[in-house]
Amino acid sequence: EAFPIAAKVNAHRSKTGVDLVQQVRSLGTYVSNHTLSHPQLITLKPQSAKEEITGGITSTYLRPPYGDYSPQVKHLAESLGYRLCTWNIDTDDWRLLPNKAYPSPAELVRRVHVQLMGIPDGTPVVILGHYYTNYPLALQAILNEVKKMGNSVCQAPKTATTANAPYPIC
């Protein structure tokens, strides 16, 4: 599942004419809301939070920026037809190392492995990773590690998706 920031998607579409959401959905990946411009929703007044959510990608899931939400934000999102989606494994792939590089794919696999060891068997896991880091390069190895440790992996649909991701997704 992808959670792009709508303002970035809109800027890309304005510059290139390519609708990334449509393109990714046509490949069978769910694309959900990560707000219009990525503010910390709990710091906003209710109307501003509503505008950020409704200005985001149309879908049925909302990943609040920074994974940060309050009961009020959860209620607002639900009143707008969204379920909140966060993660329980964080690769910290976005955090630059002292040499100003992103962590290597091998390091990301190691981080996932360590965190999986602390999660009880049968617990669904959602792994946070970002497209602009080494996460895409590590993804297949991460999925292999998840399977090797006895967990199952949710498969994306084989056909185009819509804005309405099922609950649960798999």
PDB file of C-alpha atoms in Angstrom:
ATOM      1  CA  GLU A   1       0.000   0.000   0.000  1.00  0.00           C
ATOM      2  CA  ALA A   2       1.226   3.491  -0.842  1.00  0.00           C
ATOM      3  CA  PHE A   3       0.437   6.647   1.119  1.00  0.00           C
ATOM      4  CA  PRO A   4       1.644   9.615  -0.946  1.00  0.00           C
ATOM      5  CA  ILE A   5       1.300  13.251   0.024  1.00  0.00           C
ATOM      6  CA  ALA A   6      -1.323  14.727  -2.307  1.00  0.00           C
ATOM      7  CA  ALA A   7       0.492  18.044  -2.864  1.00  0.00           C
ATOM      8  CA  LYS A   8       3.536  16.154  -4.184  1.00  0.00           C
ATOM      9  CA  VAL A   9       1.382  13.966  -6.428  1.00  0.00           C
ATOM     10  CA  ASN A  10      -0.423  17.070  -7.717  1.00  0.00           C
ATOM     11  CA  ALA A  11       2.875  18.877  -8.386  1.00  0.00           C
ATOM     12  CA  HIS A  12       4.177  15.856 -10.318  1.00  0.00           C
ATOM     13  CA  ARG A  13       0.961  15.701 -12.371  1.00  0.00           C
ATOM     14  CA  SER A  14       1.185  19.449 -13.133  1.00  0.00           C
ATOM     15  CA  LYS A  15       4.798  19.105 -14.248  1.00  0.00           C
ATOM     16  CA  THR A  16       4.549  15.863 -16.244  1.00  0.00           C
ATOM     17  CA  GLY A  17       0.867  15.251 -16.943  1.00  0.00           C
ATOM     18  CA  VAL A  18       1.220  11.830 -15.296  1.00  0.00           C
ATOM     19  CA  ASP A  19      -1.300  10.833 -12.627  1.00  0.00           C
ATOM     20  CA  LEU A  20       0.856   8.699 -10.333  1.00  0.00           C
ATOM     21  CA  VAL A  21      -2.114   7.555  -8.245  1.00  0.00           C
ATOM     22  CA  GLN A  22      -3.924   6.262 -11.320  1.00  0.00           C
ATOM     23  CA  GLN A  23      -0.724   4.678 -12.602  1.00  0.00           C
ATOM     24  CA  VAL A  24       0.064   2.863  -9.352  1.00  0.00           C
ATOM     25  CA  ARG A  25      -3.534   1.735  -8.891  1.00  0.00           C
ATOM     26  CA  SER A  26      -3.537   0.367 -12.441  1.00  0.00           C
ATOM     27  CA  LEU A  27      -0.650  -1.891 -11.378  1.00  0.00           C
ATOM     28  CA  GLY A  28      -2.726  -3.351  -8.535  1.00  0.00           C
ATOM     29  CA  THR A  29      -1.442  -1.366  -5.547  1.00  0.00           C
ATOM     30  CA  TYR A  30      -3.751   0.332  -3.086  1.00  0.00           C
ATOM     31  CA  VAL A  31      -3.052   4.057  -2.793  1.00  0.00           C
ATOM     32  CA  SER A  32      -4.354   5.790   0.296  1.00  0.00           C
ATOM     33  CA  ASN A  33      -4.386   9.184   1.983  1.00  0.00           C
ATOM     34  CA  HIS A  34      -1.377  10.747   3.725  1.00  0.00           C
ATOM     35  CA  THR A  35      -2.989  14.233   3.785  1.00  0.00           C
ATOM     36  CA  LEU A  36      -2.621  17.166   1.446  1.00  0.00           C
ATOM     37  CA  SER A  37       0.666  18.595   2.728  1.00  0.00           C
ATOM     38  CA  HIS A  38       1.892  16.386   5.630  1.00  0.00           C
ATOM     39  CA  PRO A  39       1.277  18.536   8.736  1.00  0.00           C
ATOM     40  CA  GLN A  40       1.087  17.072  12.212  1.00  0.00           C
ATOM     41  CA  LEU A  41      -2.709  16.781  12.413  1.00  0.00           C
ATOM     42  CA  ILE A  42      -2.890  16.989  16.211  1.00  0.00           C
ATOM     43  CA  THR A  43      -1.490  20.543  16.056  1.00  0.00           C
ATOM     44  CA  LEU A  44      -4.223  21.799  13.732  1.00  0.00           C
ATOM     45  CA  LYS A  45      -7.628  23.264  14.444  1.00  0.00           C
ATOM     46  CA  PRO A  46     -10.421  20.859  13.459  1.00  0.00           C
ATOM     47  CA  GLN A  47     -11.299  22.712  10.232  1.00  0.00           C
ATOM     48  CA  SER A  48      -7.676  22.769   9.084  1.00  0.00           C
ATOM     49  CA  ALA A  49      -7.267  19.077   9.919  1.00  0.00           C
ATOM     50  CA  LYS A  50     -10.427  18.345   7.929  1.00  0.00           C
ATOM     51  CA  GLU A  51      -9.061  20.289   4.939  1.00  0.00           C
ATOM     52  CA  GLU A  52      -5.775  18.372   5.100  1.00  0.00           C
ATOM     53  CA  ILE A  53      -7.591  15.035   5.165  1.00  0.00           C
ATOM     54  CA  THR A  54     -10.168  15.852   2.491  1.00  0.00           C
ATOM     55  CA  GLY A  55      -7.453  17.412   0.295  1.00  0.00           C
ATOM     56  CA  GLY A  56      -5.489  14.161   0.360  1.00  0.00           C
ATOM     57  CA  ILE A  57      -5.774  11.146  -1.920  1.00  0.00           C
ATOM     58  CA  THR A  58      -9.322   9.793  -2.055  1.00  0.00           C
ATOM     59  CA  SER A  59      -9.335   6.394  -0.379  1.00  0.00           C
ATOM     60  CA  THR A  60     -10.590   4.509   2.652  1.00  0.00           C
ATOM     61  CA  TYR A  61      -7.366   4.586   4.705  1.00  0.00           C
ATOM     62  CA  LEU A  62      -5.522   7.525   6.238  1.00  0.00           C
ATOM     63  CA  ARG A  63      -1.959   7.325   7.462  1.00  0.00           C
ATOM     64  CA  PRO A  64      -1.580  10.353   9.721  1.00  0.00           C
ATOM     65  CA  PRO A  65       1.735  12.140   9.193  1.00  0.00           C
ATOM     66  CA  TYR A  66       4.381  10.964  11.658  1.00  0.00           C
ATOM     67  CA  GLY A  67       1.902   8.299  12.816  1.00  0.00           C
ATOM     68  CA  ASP A  68       0.659  10.929  15.225  1.00  0.00           C
ATOM     69  CA  TYR A  69      -3.028  11.168  16.030  1.00  0.00           C
ATOM     70  CA  SER A  70      -5.375  11.883  18.914  1.00  0.00           C
ATOM     71  CA  PRO A  71      -8.873  10.609  19.694  1.00  0.00           C
ATOM     72  CA  GLN A  72     -10.177  13.797  18.035  1.00  0.00           C
ATOM     73  CA  VAL A  73      -8.202  13.192  14.837  1.00  0.00           C
ATOM     74  CA  LYS A  74      -9.316   9.546  14.788  1.00  0.00           C
ATOM     75  CA  HIS A  75     -12.953  10.604  15.196  1.00  0.00           C
ATOM     76  CA  LEU A  76     -12.619  13.246  12.456  1.00  0.00           C
ATOM     77  CA  ALA A  77     -11.004  10.758  10.060  1.00  0.00           C
ATOM     78  CA  GLU A  78     -13.698   8.172  10.746  1.00  0.00           C
ATOM     79  CA  SER A  79     -16.438  10.769  10.248  1.00  0.00           C
ATOM     80  CA  LEU A  80     -14.932  11.421   6.795  1.00  0.00           C
ATOM     81  CA  GLY A  81     -14.964   7.711   5.944  1.00  0.00           C
ATOM     82  CA  TYR A  82     -11.344   6.833   6.746  1.00  0.00           C
ATOM     83  CA  ARG A  83      -9.777   4.137   8.882  1.00  0.00           C
ATOM     84  CA  LEU A  84      -6.429   5.069  10.416  1.00  0.00           C
ATOM     85  CA  CYS A  85      -3.452   2.997   9.353  1.00  0.00           C
ATOM     86  CA  THR A  86      -0.112   3.153  11.116  1.00  0.00           C
ATOM     87  CA  TRP A  87       2.815   0.759  11.462  1.00  0.00           C
ATOM     88  CA  ASN A  88       4.394  -1.448  14.097  1.00  0.00           C
ATOM     89  CA  ILE A  89       7.781  -1.907  12.404  1.00  0.00           C
ATOM     90  CA  ASP A  90       9.751   1.203  11.486  1.00  0.00           C
ATOM     91  CA  THR A  91      12.805   0.789   9.271  1.00  0.00           C
ATOM     92  CA  ASP A  92      13.935   4.356  10.004  1.00  0.00           C
ATOM     93  CA  ASP A  93      15.044   4.258   6.388  1.00  0.00           C
ATOM     94  CA  TRP A  94      14.621   8.018   6.032  1.00  0.00           C
ATOM     95  CA  ARG A  95      17.097   8.841   8.806  1.00  0.00           C
ATOM     96  CA  LEU A  96      20.480   9.681   7.272  1.00  0.00           C
ATOM     97  CA  LEU A  97      23.600   8.044   8.669  1.00  0.00           C
ATOM     98  CA  PRO A  98      26.558  10.162   9.839  1.00  0.00           C
ATOM     99  CA  ASN A  99      28.022   9.871   6.319  1.00  0.00           C
ATOM    100  CA  LYS A 100      24.788  11.484   4.972  1.00  0.00           C
ATOM    101  CA  ALA A 101      23.737   8.263   3.215  1.00  0.00           C
ATOM    102  CA  TYR A 102      20.538   6.305   3.731  1.00  0.00           C
ATOM    103  CA  PRO A 103      20.891   2.954   5.503  1.00  0.00           C
ATOM    104  CA  SER A 104      21.818   0.124   3.153  1.00  0.00           C
ATOM    105  CA  PRO A 105      19.312  -2.506   2.052  1.00  0.00           C
ATOM    106  CA  ALA A 106      21.112  -5.071   4.262  1.00  0.00           C
ATOM    107  CA  GLU A 107      20.803  -2.756   7.261  1.00  0.00           C
ATOM    108  CA  LEU A 108      17.079  -2.297   6.609  1.00  0.00           C
ATOM    109  CA  VAL A 109      16.598  -6.087   6.512  1.00  0.00           C
ATOM    110  CA  ARG A 110      18.521  -6.368   9.799  1.00  0.00           C
ATOM    111  CA  ARG A 111      16.320  -3.708  11.418  1.00  0.00           C
ATOM    112  CA  VAL A 112      13.147  -5.490  10.340  1.00  0.00           C
ATOM    113  CA  HIS A 113      14.515  -8.821  11.615  1.00  0.00           C
ATOM    114  CA  VAL A 114      15.307  -7.366  15.046  1.00  0.00           C
ATOM    115  CA  GLN A 115      11.840  -5.819  15.359  1.00  0.00           C
ATOM    116  CA  LEU A 116      10.072  -8.969  14.155  1.00  0.00           C
ATOM    117  CA  MET A 117      11.781 -10.901  16.961  1.00  0.00           C
ATOM    118  CA  GLY A 118       9.913  -8.728  19.471  1.00  0.00           C
ATOM    119  CA  ILE A 119       6.456  -9.211  17.969  1.00  0.00           C
ATOM    120  CA  PRO A 120       4.282 -12.111  19.153  1.00  0.00           C
ATOM    121  CA  ASP A 121       3.516 -14.830  16.592  1.00  0.00           C
ATOM    122  CA  GLY A 122       0.342 -14.191  14.654  1.00  0.00           C
ATOM    123  CA  THR A 123       0.462 -10.422  15.123  1.00  0.00           C
ATOM    124  CA  PRO A 124      -0.189  -8.560  11.874  1.00  0.00           C
ATOM    125  CA  VAL A 125       2.730  -6.333  10.963  1.00  0.00           C
ATOM    126  CA  VAL A 126       2.857  -3.170   8.916  1.00  0.00           C
ATOM    127  CA  ILE A 127       6.332  -2.064   7.908  1.00  0.00           C
ATOM    128  CA  LEU A 128       7.078   1.606   7.303  1.00  0.00           C
ATOM    129  CA  GLY A 129       9.396   2.380   4.402  1.00  0.00           C
ATOM    130  CA  HIS A 130       9.835   5.241   1.958  1.00  0.00           C
ATOM    131  CA  TYR A 131      10.232   5.193  -1.817  1.00  0.00           C
ATOM    132  CA  TYR A 132      13.077   7.762  -1.892  1.00  0.00           C
ATOM    133  CA  THR A 133      15.428   5.717   0.322  1.00  0.00           C
ATOM    134  CA  ASN A 134      16.996   2.272  -0.079  1.00  0.00           C
ATOM    135  CA  TYR A 135      13.732   0.685   1.054  1.00  0.00           C
ATOM    136  CA  PRO A 136      12.598  -0.230  -2.488  1.00  0.00           C
ATOM    137  CA  LEU A 137      15.952  -1.973  -3.036  1.00  0.00           C
ATOM    138  CA  ALA A 138      15.522  -3.848   0.257  1.00  0.00           C
ATOM    139  CA  LEU A 139      11.858  -4.742  -0.154  1.00  0.00           C
ATOM    140  CA  GLN A 140      12.223  -8.212  -1.658  1.00  0.00           C
ATOM    141  CA  ALA A 141      14.817  -9.192   0.962  1.00  0.00           C
ATOM    142  CA  ILE A 142      12.560  -7.784   3.704  1.00  0.00           C
ATOM    143  CA  LEU A 143       9.635  -9.849   2.398  1.00  0.00           C
ATOM    144  CA  ASN A 144      11.873 -12.935   2.299  1.00  0.00           C
ATOM    145  CA  GLU A 145      12.924 -12.285   5.896  1.00  0.00           C
ATOM    146  CA  VAL A 146       9.311 -11.860   7.022  1.00  0.00           C
ATOM    147  CA  LYS A 147       8.434 -15.224   5.428  1.00  0.00           C
ATOM    148  CA  LYS A 148      11.580 -16.915   6.778  1.00  0.00           C
ATOM    149  CA  MET A 149      10.538 -15.877  10.277  1.00  0.00           C
ATOM    150  CA  GLY A 150       7.159 -17.571   9.838  1.00  0.00           C
ATOM    151  CA  ASN A 151       4.961 -14.630   8.958  1.00  0.00           C
ATOM    152  CA  SER A 152       2.733 -14.399   5.914  1.00  0.00           C
ATOM    153  CA  VAL A 153       2.836 -11.566   3.413  1.00  0.00           C
ATOM    154  CA  CYS A 154      -0.216  -9.803   2.090  1.00  0.00           C
ATOM    155  CA  GLN A 155      -0.210  -9.968  -1.693  1.00  0.00           C
ATOM    156  CA  ALA A 156      -1.344  -7.032  -3.774  1.00  0.00           C
ATOM    157  CA  PRO A 157      -4.236  -7.737  -6.126  1.00  0.00           C
ATOM    158  CA  LYS A 158      -3.303  -8.805  -9.642  1.00  0.00           C
ATOM    159  CA  THR A 159      -5.661  -6.298 -11.272  1.00  0.00           C
ATOM    160  CA  ALA A 160      -6.268  -2.565 -11.029  1.00  0.00           C
ATOM    161  CA  THR A 161      -7.491  -1.296  -7.680  1.00  0.00           C
ATOM    162  CA  THR A 162      -9.834   1.498  -6.711  1.00  0.00           C
ATOM    163  CA  ALA A 163      -9.841   4.094  -3.973  1.00  0.00           C
ATOM    164  CA  ASN A 164     -11.645   1.659  -1.690  1.00  0.00           C
ATOM    165  CA  ALA A 165      -9.118  -0.633  -0.049  1.00  0.00           C
ATOM    166  CA  PRO A 166     -10.799  -3.542   1.758  1.00  0.00           C
ATOM    167  CA  TYR A 167     -10.624  -3.914   5.522  1.00  0.00           C
ATOM    168  CA  PRO A 168      -8.617  -5.745   6.474  1.00  0.00           C
ATOM    169  CA  ILE A 169      -6.491  -5.411   3.379  1.00  0.00           C
ATOM    170  CA  CYS A 170      -5.715  -9.141   3.420  1.00  0.00           C
TER     171      CYS A 170
END
